[in-house]
RNA sequence: GGGCGACUAGCUCAGUUGGUUAGAGCGCUCCCCUCACACGGGAGAGGUCAAAGGUUCAAGUCCUUUGUCGCCCACCA
């Protein structure tokens, strides 16, 4: 039964096959009744508008690695998938699409528009979950959730009503931030600040009844149309005499009071400030203090409105230009100075936002924040990397009320109704029949929807059935872990903690791992909807999903951002190919070997030869004891690293084990043994090879699920098993640990490397077999080397490996030595003496410096007295070793020079 | 205006609690298409750990200052 196995790993077909298999077999469906400790994780719900971008790829890779790892270790595991309705960005997408078809969404009307969005969601909203299936995420698809589903909307209303009844949600008229492109109010978090070079316009306000001017400085001249006062500091001598008088607002010819207020900074600008209560947060407060009228001069889309007099209808920036021109023409522009200031920009539309007083729904955050701060302080939620804690505390301690309402159509409609007669508010879980205050039946629901993060804030418990005490909720809440990017720490993580504790009395997750962001080569953040990023789907096609996963994992050091490049993906792809080819070697040779009559099952039944303590008598070969000791160490490192979200360390460790240890040394070492005429011996070799390979596949599976699943199925073992994903993660056996074997094999490796080094430096033909001599003083080391004579000869391409009883004569060949052994290849084999002389000189000099440093230290009384004993001892030993080595080299050099 | 992080090999980055000779991948040099793999094998070169002080017997690692870069938070017109 000779097999056909491709020479290079071709991931495409294999991936789609197993992706389909995992979904079809519903392998990852969680069972509340299954045994084992619980590991539950909910996905950071991607936007329904989205397709898989590189940030998701990282998120999802990390989540899936940990999920698969836990599952294989016997945890009752749930990975719950889902999507976010993403109020503002979804609305933007659909509005744009309609506009492309020449349809104005406002003309459609709300009901029709919502219908179109749902329709759109039906058609293309599932893209990202489809991609998640393709990349093999081990989700429980039967539990998939959507934030705007009827089921979760119920939870949203429940929470809203409860918070309202507790007095934590209120409606009021305050200063808010308005985006003229999105045409909605935003929360603080949706606004980003950017330093820009701007201007400070100094404008003359004539003081009524005098010839004086009061000069005010502003960065936004267009807002002056809504000015209702000018303020100076009460103690400012320059202006004291003007307080109480009126100023004439230029262009509008409105008389406005000159007031005194402590808020004014005498040092800034002219020390006089125009007050625009409707368009500036400070001015809003001042307006309240001084009972000033509030004049909103803008429309929802950033044009000047009817209150703006002659400027009505102009775009806000057009209006600014015109106003400046007009002021100049009237001689009222004192001067213009350069001014650097931070301007506020809508995170989504990138337009400059406007401070604007409006009536909105808010949530009081202080009371919610306190227990959320405490939970992290007490360590009930572990935050990784830890330095993010400070950021979290800082934000939470200075938290401000959350603007909940949005002037959008797509989202959770606010469950508040107003009666026609008195505008009484009725907040209810379901549409009420009459006003709760006056009993009127003429009710209208609030047109606004909730900030999309309101429903995402409930995600860990809303998805598990809360407020009902469902089996899922009881079993899987609190979730074990949250993995997401640090860019949404405040948007999402903090709010989940606050709302989770408030409503369930428990933290929503035991740990938060905030991962790195993936950046472009130029260091720019690749984020949702930006379009700057690499396309992971295309890259997965090109390199393989496993390679992508492994690449991301191996770069995902906590706290550092990732720059993904082709060469890195390429090397991960090479690793996948290496694994594939190691398997190919196993399978092809196994087939050949099996013709001898031994069944595959027999060969594959693991029988690790490390049960007895390994020794030189041959009962347990050194190579096996060494490999399984390395395996044990690798398992330990991987487990430890993954427990601490150190993906890069886990990946690196398994990479080194597979490539460096298993392929480069173990396979090469046992190759001759596998073909041995001694069939018993060969069978045992095969069993060990398989046992190690099997463990390696399991170890690799969380990182590279497709490749390992494929190879696991191609392996001849375990009849009846369904998937490696349900197999066990390898556990290090107690008798695998073997410090002696590690050390002893290390010596053998040194011998082989030293021999190869001579060959390479002396430019010997790589294929030419040469004779070498070896002198070992230490009897144990000599026995060890002699016991492994055959493999050494094979791996170092030697014709003969001799152990002369007399010491070696440096004048007859090139040598290498360590404290344990001396090796020599004679000049007759074609080596260059002069090159060796030069090398020796350099080496002696290097040792000289090293010895000198060590000598100084060993003579330092402070060091001897204060450093730990073992450090002092080790240093002494090291120095003596160096001295001996140097002496040898000097002798050798002397003899070589004498001979030449 | 506050707060945080980074600076280690040509490039991209690791480096847990301070302790012999600071690691990896890619790139580079030399040799090899050996019957798993050239997406490979073997052997190498390459670093005064941004700078200056300090603590310590001992500093890439701890402290201070400086420089360069990046990020977050912040209602100064």
Short mmCIF file of C-alpha atoms (C1' of nucleotides) in Angstrom, two decimals, chain B residues 27-59:
data_model
loop_
_atom_site.label_atom_id
_atom_site.label_comp_id
_atom_site.label_asym_id
_atom_site.label_seq_id
_atom_site.Cartn_x
_atom_site.Cartn_y
_atom_site.Cartn_z
"C1'" G B 27 19.21 38.44 5.55
"C1'" C B 28 24.68 37.57 4.89
"C1'" U B 29 29.42 34.11 4.02
"C1'" C B 30 31.22 29.08 2.85
"C1'" C B 31 30.04 23.87 1.67
"C1'" C B 32 26.22 20.28 0.04
"C1'" C B 33 20.34 19.16 -5.00
"C1'" U B 34 22.96 12.53 0.71
"C1'" C B 35 17.06 7.87 -1.02
"C1'" A B 36 11.29 13.38 4.23
"C1'" C B 37 12.01 18.32 3.03
"C1'" A B 38 16.50 23.52 -1.49
"C1'" C B 39 9.86 25.96 1.78
"C1'" G B 40 16.08 21.66 2.74
"C1'" G B 41 20.96 20.02 5.37
"C1'" G B 42 25.81 21.40 7.58
"C1'" A B 43 29.37 25.06 9.38
"C1'" G B 44 30.12 30.25 10.32
"C1'" A B 45 30.48 35.78 10.60
"C1'" G B 46 27.89 39.64 13.05
"C1'" G B 47 26.05 42.99 19.28
"C1'" U B 48 30.97 48.35 24.12
"C1'" C B 49 22.21 45.92 24.89
"C1'" A B 50 20.32 54.66 22.80
"C1'" A B 51 23.79 58.20 26.06
"C1'" A B 52 25.59 59.69 30.86
"C1'" G B 53 25.53 59.02 35.96
"C1'" G B 54 24.12 55.94 40.31
"C1'" U B 55 22.85 51.41 43.55
"C1'" U B 56 25.38 46.49 43.94
"C1'" C B 57 30.58 41.84 44.98
"C1'" A B 58 27.78 41.63 40.19
"C1'" A B 59 23.37 45.58 35.66
#
